[in-house]
mmCIF file of C-alpha atoms in Angstrom:
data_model
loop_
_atom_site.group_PDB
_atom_site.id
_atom_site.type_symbol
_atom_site.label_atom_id
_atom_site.label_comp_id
_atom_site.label_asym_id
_atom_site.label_seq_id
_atom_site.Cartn_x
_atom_site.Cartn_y
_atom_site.Cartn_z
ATOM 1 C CA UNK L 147 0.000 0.000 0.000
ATOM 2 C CA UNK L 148 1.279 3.500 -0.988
ATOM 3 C CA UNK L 149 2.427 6.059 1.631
ATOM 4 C CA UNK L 150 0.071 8.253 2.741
ATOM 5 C CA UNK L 151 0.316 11.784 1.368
ATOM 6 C CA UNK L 152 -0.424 14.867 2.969
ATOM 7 C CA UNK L 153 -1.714 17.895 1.136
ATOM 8 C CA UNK L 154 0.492 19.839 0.372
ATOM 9 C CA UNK L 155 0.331 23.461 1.823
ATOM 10 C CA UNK L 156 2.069 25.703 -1.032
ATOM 11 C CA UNK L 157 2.958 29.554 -0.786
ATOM 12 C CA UNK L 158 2.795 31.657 -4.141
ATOM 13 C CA UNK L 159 4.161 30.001 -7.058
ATOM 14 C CA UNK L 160 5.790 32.262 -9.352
ATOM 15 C CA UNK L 161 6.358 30.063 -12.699
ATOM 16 C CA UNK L 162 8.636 32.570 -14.547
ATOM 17 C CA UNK L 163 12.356 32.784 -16.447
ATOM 18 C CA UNK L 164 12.122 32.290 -20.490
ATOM 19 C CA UNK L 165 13.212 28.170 -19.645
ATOM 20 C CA UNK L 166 12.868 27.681 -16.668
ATOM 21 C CA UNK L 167 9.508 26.931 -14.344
ATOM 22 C CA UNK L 168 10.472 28.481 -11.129
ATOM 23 C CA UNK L 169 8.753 27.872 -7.790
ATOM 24 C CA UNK L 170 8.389 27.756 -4.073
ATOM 25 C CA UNK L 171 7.809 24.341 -2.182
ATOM 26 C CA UNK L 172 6.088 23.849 1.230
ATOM 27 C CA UNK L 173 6.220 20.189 3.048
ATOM 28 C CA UNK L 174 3.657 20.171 5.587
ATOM 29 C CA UNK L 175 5.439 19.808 9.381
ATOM 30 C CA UNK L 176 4.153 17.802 12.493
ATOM 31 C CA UNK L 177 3.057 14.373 13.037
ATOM 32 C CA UNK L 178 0.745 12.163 11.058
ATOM 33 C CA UNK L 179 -2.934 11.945 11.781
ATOM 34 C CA UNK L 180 -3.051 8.827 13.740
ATOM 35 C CA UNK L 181 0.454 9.990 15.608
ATOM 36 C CA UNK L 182 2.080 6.650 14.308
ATOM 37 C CA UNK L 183 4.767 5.937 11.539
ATOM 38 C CA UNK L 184 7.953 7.798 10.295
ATOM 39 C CA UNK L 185 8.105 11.175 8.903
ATOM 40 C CA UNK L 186 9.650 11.227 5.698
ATOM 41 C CA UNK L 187 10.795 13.927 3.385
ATOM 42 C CA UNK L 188 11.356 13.130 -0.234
ATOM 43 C CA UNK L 189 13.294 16.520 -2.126
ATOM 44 C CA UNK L 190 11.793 15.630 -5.644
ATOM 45 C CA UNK L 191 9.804 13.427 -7.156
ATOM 46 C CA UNK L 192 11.670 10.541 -7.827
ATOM 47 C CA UNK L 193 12.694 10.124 -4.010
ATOM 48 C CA UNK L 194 9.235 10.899 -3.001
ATOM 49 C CA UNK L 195 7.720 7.916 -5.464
ATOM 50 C CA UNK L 196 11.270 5.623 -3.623
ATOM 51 C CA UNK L 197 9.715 6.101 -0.529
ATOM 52 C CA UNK L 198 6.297 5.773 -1.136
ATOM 53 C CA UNK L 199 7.221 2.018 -2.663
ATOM 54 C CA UNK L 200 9.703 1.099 -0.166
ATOM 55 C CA UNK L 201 8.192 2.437 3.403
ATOM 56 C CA UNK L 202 4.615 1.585 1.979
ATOM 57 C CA UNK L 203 1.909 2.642 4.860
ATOM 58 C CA UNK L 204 4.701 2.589 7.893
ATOM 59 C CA UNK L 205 5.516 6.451 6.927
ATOM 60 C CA UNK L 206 4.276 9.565 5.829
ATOM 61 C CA UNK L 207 5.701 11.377 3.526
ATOM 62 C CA UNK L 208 5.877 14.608 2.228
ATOM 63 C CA UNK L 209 7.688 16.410 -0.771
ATOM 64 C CA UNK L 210 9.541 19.880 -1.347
ATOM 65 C CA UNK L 211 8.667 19.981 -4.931
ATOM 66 C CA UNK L 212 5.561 20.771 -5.902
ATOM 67 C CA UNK L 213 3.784 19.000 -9.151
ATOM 68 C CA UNK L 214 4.261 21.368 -11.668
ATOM 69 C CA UNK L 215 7.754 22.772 -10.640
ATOM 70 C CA UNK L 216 10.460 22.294 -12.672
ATOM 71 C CA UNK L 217 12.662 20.648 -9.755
ATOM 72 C CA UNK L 218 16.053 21.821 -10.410
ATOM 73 C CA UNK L 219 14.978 25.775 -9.554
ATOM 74 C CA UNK L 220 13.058 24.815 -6.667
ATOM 75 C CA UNK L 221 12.819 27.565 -4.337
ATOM 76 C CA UNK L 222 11.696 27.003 -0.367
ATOM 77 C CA UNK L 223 9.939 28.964 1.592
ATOM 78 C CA UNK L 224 11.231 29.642 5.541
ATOM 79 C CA UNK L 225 8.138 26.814 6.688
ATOM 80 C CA UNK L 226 9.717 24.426 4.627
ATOM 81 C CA UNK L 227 13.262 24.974 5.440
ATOM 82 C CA UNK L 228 11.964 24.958 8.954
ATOM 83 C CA UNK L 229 9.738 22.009 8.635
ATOM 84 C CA UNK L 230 12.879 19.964 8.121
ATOM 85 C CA UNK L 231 14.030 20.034 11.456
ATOM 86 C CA UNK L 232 11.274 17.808 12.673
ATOM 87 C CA UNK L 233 11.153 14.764 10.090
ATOM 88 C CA UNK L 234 12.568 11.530 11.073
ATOM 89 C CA UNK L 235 14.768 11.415 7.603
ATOM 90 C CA UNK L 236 15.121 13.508 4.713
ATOM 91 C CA UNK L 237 16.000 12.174 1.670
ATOM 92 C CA UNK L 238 17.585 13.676 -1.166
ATOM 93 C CA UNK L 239 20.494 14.161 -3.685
ATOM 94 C CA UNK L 240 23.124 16.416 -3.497
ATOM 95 C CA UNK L 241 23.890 18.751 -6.254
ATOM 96 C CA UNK L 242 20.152 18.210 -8.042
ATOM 97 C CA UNK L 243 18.687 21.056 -5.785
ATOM 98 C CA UNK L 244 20.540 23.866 -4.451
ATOM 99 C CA UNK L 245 18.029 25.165 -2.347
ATOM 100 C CA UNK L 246 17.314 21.952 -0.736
ATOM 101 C CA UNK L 247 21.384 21.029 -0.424
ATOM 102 C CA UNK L 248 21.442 24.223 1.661
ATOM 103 C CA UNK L 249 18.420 23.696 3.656
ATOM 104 C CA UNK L 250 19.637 19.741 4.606
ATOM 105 C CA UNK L 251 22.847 21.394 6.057
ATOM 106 C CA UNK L 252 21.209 23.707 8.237
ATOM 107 C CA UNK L 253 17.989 21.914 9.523
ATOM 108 C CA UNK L 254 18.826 18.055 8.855
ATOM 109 C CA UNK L 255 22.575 16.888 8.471
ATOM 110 C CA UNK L 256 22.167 14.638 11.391
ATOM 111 C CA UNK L 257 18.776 12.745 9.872
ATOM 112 C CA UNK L 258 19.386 12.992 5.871
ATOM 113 C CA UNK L 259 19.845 10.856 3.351
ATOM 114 C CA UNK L 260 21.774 11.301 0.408
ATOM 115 C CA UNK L 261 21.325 8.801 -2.679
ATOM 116 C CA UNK L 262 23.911 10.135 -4.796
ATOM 117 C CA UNK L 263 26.832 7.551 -3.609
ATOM 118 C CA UNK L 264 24.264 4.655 -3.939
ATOM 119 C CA UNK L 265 23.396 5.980 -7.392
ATOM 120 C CA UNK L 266 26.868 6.176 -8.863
ATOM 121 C CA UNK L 267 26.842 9.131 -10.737
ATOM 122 C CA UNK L 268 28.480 9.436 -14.049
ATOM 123 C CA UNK L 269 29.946 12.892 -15.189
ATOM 124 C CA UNK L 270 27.685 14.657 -17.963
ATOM 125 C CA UNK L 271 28.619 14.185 -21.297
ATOM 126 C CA UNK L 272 29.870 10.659 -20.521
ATOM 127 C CA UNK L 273 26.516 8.990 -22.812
ATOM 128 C CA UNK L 274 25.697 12.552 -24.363
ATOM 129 C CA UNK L 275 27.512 15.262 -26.927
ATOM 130 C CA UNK L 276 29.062 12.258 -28.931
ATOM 131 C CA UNK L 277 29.255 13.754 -32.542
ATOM 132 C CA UNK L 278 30.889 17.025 -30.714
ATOM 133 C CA UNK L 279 28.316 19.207 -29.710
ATOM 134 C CA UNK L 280 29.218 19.530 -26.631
ATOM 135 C CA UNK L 281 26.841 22.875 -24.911
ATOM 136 C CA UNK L 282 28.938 25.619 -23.727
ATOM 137 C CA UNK L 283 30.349 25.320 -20.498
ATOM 138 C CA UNK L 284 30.380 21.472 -20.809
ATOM 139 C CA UNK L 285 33.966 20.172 -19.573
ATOM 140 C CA UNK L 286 36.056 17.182 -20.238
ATOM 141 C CA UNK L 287 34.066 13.877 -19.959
ATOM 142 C CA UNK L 288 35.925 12.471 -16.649
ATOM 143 C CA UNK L 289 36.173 16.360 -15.158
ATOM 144 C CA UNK L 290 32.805 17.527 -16.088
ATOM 145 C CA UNK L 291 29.840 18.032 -13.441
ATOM 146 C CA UNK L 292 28.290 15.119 -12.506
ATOM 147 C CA UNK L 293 24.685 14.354 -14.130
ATOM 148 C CA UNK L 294 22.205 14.194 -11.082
ATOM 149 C CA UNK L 295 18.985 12.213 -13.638
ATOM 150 C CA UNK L 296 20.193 8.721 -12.290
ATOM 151 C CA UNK L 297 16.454 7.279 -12.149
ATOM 152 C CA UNK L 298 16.398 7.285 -15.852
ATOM 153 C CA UNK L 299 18.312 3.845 -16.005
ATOM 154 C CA UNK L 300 16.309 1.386 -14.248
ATOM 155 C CA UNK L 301 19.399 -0.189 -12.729
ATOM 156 C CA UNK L 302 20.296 2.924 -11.204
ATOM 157 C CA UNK L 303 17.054 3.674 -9.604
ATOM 158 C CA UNK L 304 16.778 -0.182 -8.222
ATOM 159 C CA UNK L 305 20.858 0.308 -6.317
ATOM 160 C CA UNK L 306 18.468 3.760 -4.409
ATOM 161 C CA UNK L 307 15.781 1.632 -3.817
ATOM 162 C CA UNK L 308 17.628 -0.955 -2.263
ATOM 163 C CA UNK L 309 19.954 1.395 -0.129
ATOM 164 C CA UNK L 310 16.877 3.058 0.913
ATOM 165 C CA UNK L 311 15.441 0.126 2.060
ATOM 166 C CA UNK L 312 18.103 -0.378 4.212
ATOM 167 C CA UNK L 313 18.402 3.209 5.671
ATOM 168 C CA UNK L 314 14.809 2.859 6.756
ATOM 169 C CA UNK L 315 15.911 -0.068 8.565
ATOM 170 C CA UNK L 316 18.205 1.326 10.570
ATOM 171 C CA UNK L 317 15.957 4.081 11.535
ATOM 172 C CA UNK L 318 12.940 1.724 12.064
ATOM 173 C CA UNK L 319 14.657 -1.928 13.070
ATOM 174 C CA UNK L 320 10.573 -3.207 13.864
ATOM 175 C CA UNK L 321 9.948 -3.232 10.087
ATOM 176 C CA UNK L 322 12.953 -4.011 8.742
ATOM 177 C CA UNK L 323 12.014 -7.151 6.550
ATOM 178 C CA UNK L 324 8.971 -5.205 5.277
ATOM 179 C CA UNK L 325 11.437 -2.625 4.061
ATOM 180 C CA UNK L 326 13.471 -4.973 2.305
ATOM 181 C CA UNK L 327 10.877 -6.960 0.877
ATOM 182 C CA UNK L 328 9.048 -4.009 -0.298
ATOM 183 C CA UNK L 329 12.474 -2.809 -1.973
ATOM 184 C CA UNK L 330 13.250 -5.717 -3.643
ATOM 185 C CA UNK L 331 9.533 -5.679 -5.435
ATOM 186 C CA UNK L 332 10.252 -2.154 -6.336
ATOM 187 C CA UNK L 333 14.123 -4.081 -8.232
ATOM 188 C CA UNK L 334 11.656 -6.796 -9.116
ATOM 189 C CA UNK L 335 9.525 -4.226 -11.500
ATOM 190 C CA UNK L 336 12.183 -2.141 -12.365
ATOM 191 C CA UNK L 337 14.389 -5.389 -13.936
ATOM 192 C CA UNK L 338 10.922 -5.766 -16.161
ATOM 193 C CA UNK L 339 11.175 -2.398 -17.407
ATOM 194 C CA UNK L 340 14.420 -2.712 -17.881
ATOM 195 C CA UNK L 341 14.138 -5.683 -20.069
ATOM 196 C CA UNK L 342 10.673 -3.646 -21.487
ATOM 197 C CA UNK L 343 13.130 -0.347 -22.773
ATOM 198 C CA UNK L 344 16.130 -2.582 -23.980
ATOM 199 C CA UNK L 345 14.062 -4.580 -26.155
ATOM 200 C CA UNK L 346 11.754 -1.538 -27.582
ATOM 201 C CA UNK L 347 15.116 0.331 -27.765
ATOM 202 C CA UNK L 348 17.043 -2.327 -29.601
ATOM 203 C CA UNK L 349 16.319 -1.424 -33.197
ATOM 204 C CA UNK L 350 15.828 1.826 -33.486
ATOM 205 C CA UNK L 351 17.145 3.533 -37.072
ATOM 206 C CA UNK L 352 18.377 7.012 -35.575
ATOM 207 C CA UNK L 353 20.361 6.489 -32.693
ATOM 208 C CA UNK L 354 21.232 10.345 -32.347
ATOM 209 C CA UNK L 355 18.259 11.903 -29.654
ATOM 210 C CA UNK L 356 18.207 15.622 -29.077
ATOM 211 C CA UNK L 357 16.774 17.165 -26.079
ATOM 212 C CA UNK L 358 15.993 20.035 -24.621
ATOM 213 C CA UNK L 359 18.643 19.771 -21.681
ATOM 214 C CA UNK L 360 20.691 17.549 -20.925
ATOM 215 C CA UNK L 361 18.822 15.292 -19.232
ATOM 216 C CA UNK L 362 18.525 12.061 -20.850
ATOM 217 C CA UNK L 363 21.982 10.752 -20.337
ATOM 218 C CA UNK L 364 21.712 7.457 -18.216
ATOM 219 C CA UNK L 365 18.787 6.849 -20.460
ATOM 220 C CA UNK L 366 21.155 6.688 -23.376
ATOM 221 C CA UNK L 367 23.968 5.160 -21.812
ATOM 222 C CA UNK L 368 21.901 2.162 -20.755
ATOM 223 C CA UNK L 369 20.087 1.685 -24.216
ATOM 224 C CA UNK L 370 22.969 3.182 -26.317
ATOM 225 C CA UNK L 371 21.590 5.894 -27.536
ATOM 226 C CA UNK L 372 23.473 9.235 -28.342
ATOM 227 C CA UNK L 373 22.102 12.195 -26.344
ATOM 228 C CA UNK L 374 22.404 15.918 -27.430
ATOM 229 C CA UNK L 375 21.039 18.425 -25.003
ATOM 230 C CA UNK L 376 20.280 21.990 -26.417
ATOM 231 C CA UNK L 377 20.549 23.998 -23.680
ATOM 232 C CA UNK L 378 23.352 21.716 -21.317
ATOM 233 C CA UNK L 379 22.484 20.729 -17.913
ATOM 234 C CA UNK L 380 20.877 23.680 -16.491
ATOM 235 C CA UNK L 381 17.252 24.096 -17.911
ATOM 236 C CA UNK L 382 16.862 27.488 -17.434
ATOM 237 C CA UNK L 383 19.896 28.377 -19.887
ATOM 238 C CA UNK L 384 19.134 30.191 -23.021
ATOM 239 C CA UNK L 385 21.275 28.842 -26.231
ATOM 240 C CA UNK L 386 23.244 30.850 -27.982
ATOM 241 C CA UNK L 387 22.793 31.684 -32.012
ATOM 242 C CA UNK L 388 25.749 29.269 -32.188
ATOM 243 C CA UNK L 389 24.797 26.489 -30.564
ATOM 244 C CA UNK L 390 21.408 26.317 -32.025
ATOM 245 C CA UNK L 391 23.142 26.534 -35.378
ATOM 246 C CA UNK L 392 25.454 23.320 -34.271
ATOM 247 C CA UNK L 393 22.596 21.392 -33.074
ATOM 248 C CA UNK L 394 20.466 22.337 -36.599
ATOM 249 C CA UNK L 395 23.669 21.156 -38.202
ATOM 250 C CA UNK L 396 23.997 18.010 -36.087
ATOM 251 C CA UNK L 397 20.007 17.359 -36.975
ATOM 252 C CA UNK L 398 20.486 17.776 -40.543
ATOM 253 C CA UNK L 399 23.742 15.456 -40.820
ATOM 254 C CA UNK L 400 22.728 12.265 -38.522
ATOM 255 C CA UNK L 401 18.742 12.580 -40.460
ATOM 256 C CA UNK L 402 17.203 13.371 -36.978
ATOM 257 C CA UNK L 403 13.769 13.528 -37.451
ATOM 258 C CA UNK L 404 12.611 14.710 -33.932
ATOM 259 C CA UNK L 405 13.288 16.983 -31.321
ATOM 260 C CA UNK L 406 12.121 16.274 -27.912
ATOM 261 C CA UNK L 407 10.729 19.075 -26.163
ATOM 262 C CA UNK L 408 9.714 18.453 -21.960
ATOM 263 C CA UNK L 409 6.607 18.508 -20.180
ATOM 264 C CA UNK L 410 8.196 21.369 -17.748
ATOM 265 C CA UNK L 411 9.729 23.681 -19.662
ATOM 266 C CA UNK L 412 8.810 26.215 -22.603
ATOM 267 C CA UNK L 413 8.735 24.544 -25.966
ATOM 268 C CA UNK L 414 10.288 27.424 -27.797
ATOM 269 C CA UNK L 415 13.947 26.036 -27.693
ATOM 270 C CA UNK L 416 12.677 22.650 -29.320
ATOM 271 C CA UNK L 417 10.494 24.703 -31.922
ATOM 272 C CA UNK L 418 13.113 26.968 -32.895
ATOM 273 C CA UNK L 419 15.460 23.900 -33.728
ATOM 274 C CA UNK L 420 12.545 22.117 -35.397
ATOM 275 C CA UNK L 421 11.149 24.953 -37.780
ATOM 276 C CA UNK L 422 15.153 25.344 -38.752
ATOM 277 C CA UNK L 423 15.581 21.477 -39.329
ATOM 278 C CA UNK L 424 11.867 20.203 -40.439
ATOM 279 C CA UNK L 425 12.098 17.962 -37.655
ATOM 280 C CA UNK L 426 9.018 17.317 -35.645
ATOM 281 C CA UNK L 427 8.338 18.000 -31.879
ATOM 282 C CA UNK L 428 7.369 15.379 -29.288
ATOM 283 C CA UNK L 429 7.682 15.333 -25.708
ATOM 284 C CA UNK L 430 9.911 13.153 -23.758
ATOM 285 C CA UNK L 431 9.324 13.191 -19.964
ATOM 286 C CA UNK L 432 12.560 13.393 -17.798
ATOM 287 C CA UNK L 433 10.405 11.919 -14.944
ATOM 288 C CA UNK L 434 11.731 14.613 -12.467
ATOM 289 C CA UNK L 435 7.876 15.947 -11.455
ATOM 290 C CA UNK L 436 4.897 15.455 -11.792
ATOM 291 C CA UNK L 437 3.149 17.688 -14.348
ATOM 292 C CA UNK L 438 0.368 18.402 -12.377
ATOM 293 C CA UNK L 439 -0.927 17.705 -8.824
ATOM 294 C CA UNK L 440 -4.319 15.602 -10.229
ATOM 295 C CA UNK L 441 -1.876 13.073 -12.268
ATOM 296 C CA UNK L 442 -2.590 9.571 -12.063
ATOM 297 C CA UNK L 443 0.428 8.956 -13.639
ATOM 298 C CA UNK L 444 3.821 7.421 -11.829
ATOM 299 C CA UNK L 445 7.549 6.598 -12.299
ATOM 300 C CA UNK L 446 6.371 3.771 -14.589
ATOM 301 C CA UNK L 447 3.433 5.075 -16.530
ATOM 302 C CA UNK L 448 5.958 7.873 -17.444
ATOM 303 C CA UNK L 449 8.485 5.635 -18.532
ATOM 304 C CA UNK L 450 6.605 3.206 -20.597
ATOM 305 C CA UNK L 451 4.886 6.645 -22.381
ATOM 306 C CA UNK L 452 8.660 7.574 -23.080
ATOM 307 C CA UNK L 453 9.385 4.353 -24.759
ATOM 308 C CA UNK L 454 6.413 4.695 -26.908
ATOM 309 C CA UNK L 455 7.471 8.430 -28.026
ATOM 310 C CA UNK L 456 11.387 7.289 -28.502
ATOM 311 C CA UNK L 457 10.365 4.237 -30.796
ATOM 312 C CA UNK L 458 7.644 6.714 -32.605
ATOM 313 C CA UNK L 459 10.521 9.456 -33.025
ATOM 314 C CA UNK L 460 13.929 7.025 -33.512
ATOM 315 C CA UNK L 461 11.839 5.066 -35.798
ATOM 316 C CA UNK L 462 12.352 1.874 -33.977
ATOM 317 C CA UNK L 463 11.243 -1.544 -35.441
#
């Protein structure tokens, strides 16, 4: 059974910045209703849908990111920041959020979690950029920044699960073979995706994908595709004349025939590329947030809708 999710109390959201959907995120503080269970605090989606899975009805859990936020700008207000203080764990990743890396080292450094190590992070560029188009301000494969979109490979995602599962554990010994059972269904489903993207993936006629950012990389590096991000890492970043032109130029050469724009950003860098190339525009969905607080959809609706679009728009047989 999922996690029980509290409404979430928001202040102003100011969605602004040509690229970039910037907001404020409130996690509700206190205890839950019937006073039992952990407190949890997931940073972003993907941690938030972790914990739901792994510590099932023994928690509540709350989120900093709003649906509808584009989670890399996430700004908090001082109840959420303050709200921290008084969960049992906070989980997040370090270097995805800067707002929320800040707010973990004032209010919870003692009772945080951070999945990064258990994720393995590869530097950017290391699956993306490989015809030389590297964005400005990309560096040297092995010295670059590392790319924080881990949950994109299935594998990945599974390693958090499981160390998650464990963490929990040691906060909550009482339930610590639900925890790991519960994880390793979670591995279960995401090996069958896995297998579900590899073989929809396999024959695909353009390998060459082009983004809107750069956040597709563990996606390609698992299913060997080649990822090209317009705008880098950083959504919010508006691409020069030049790089557009490189990209265009990129399109034209490799026969791209589509340009992914995302559910959370402006479509206006993806269109520009597009009108220039005669490419078409479809959305691919980075799985970071939720696109709106009513969605039914979850980590794996998202991802099987992605594989659809990618064998629509890489022509896969």
């Amino acid at each position: 059974m999922p996690a029980r999710l509290r409404p979430f109390l928001l202040a102003p959201l100011v969605l602004a910045l040509a690229g970039c959907g910037e907001g404020t995120g409130d996690a509700t503080g206190g205890t839950a209703a019937d006073g039992a269970g952990l407190q949890l605090v997931a940073s972003f989606y993907p941690l938030e849908y972790l914990l739901e899975r792994v510590a099932g009805d023994r928690a509540t859990v709350d989120t900093l990111t709003a649906p509808g936020v584009e989670p890399h700008e996430v700004e908090l207000s001082p109840r959420s920041v303050g709200s921290l203080g008084s969960a049992d764990l906070v989980v997040y990743e370090s270097g995805m959020q800067p707002a929320v890396d800040d707010a973990v080292g004032h209010q919870a450094a003692d009772h945080s979690f951070d999945v990064a190590p258990a994720a393995d992070l590869l530097p950017l560029g290391e699956s993306s950029d490989e015809h030389g188009t590297a964005a400005s301000g990309h560096d040297d494969h092995d010295h670059g920044p590392l790319d924080p979109h881990f949950w994109l490979d299935p594998q990945r995602y599974g390693a958090v699960a499981t160390a998650l599962g464990e963490r929990l554990a040691e906060l909550d010994p009482q339930h610590a073979q639900a925890y790991a059972a519960d994880a390793a269904a979670l591995v279960e489903d995401l090996d069958a995706l896995d297998g579900e993207l590899a073989a929809g993936l396999a024959s695909c006629e353009v390998r060459e994908v082009v983004t809107t950012h750069d956040a597709f990389g563990y996606l390609g590096a698992r299913y060997d595709l080649h990822m090209t991000g317009i705008t880098g890492l950083s959504p919010e970043s508006e691409p020069s004349p030049a790089r557009l032109a490189e990209v265009a130029a990129l399109v034209d050469r490799l026969g791209v025939s589509t340009i992914y724009a995302e559910p959370l950003l402006p479509r206006a860098i993806a269109e520009t590329v597009a009108e220039e190339t005669g490419a078409q525009v479809l959305t691919l969905d980075p799985a970071d947030g939720l696109s709106s607080a009513g969605s039914d959809a979850d980590y794996f609706d998202i991802m099987r809708t992605n594989l659809a679009t990618l064998r629509e728009g890489q022509r896969c047989s």
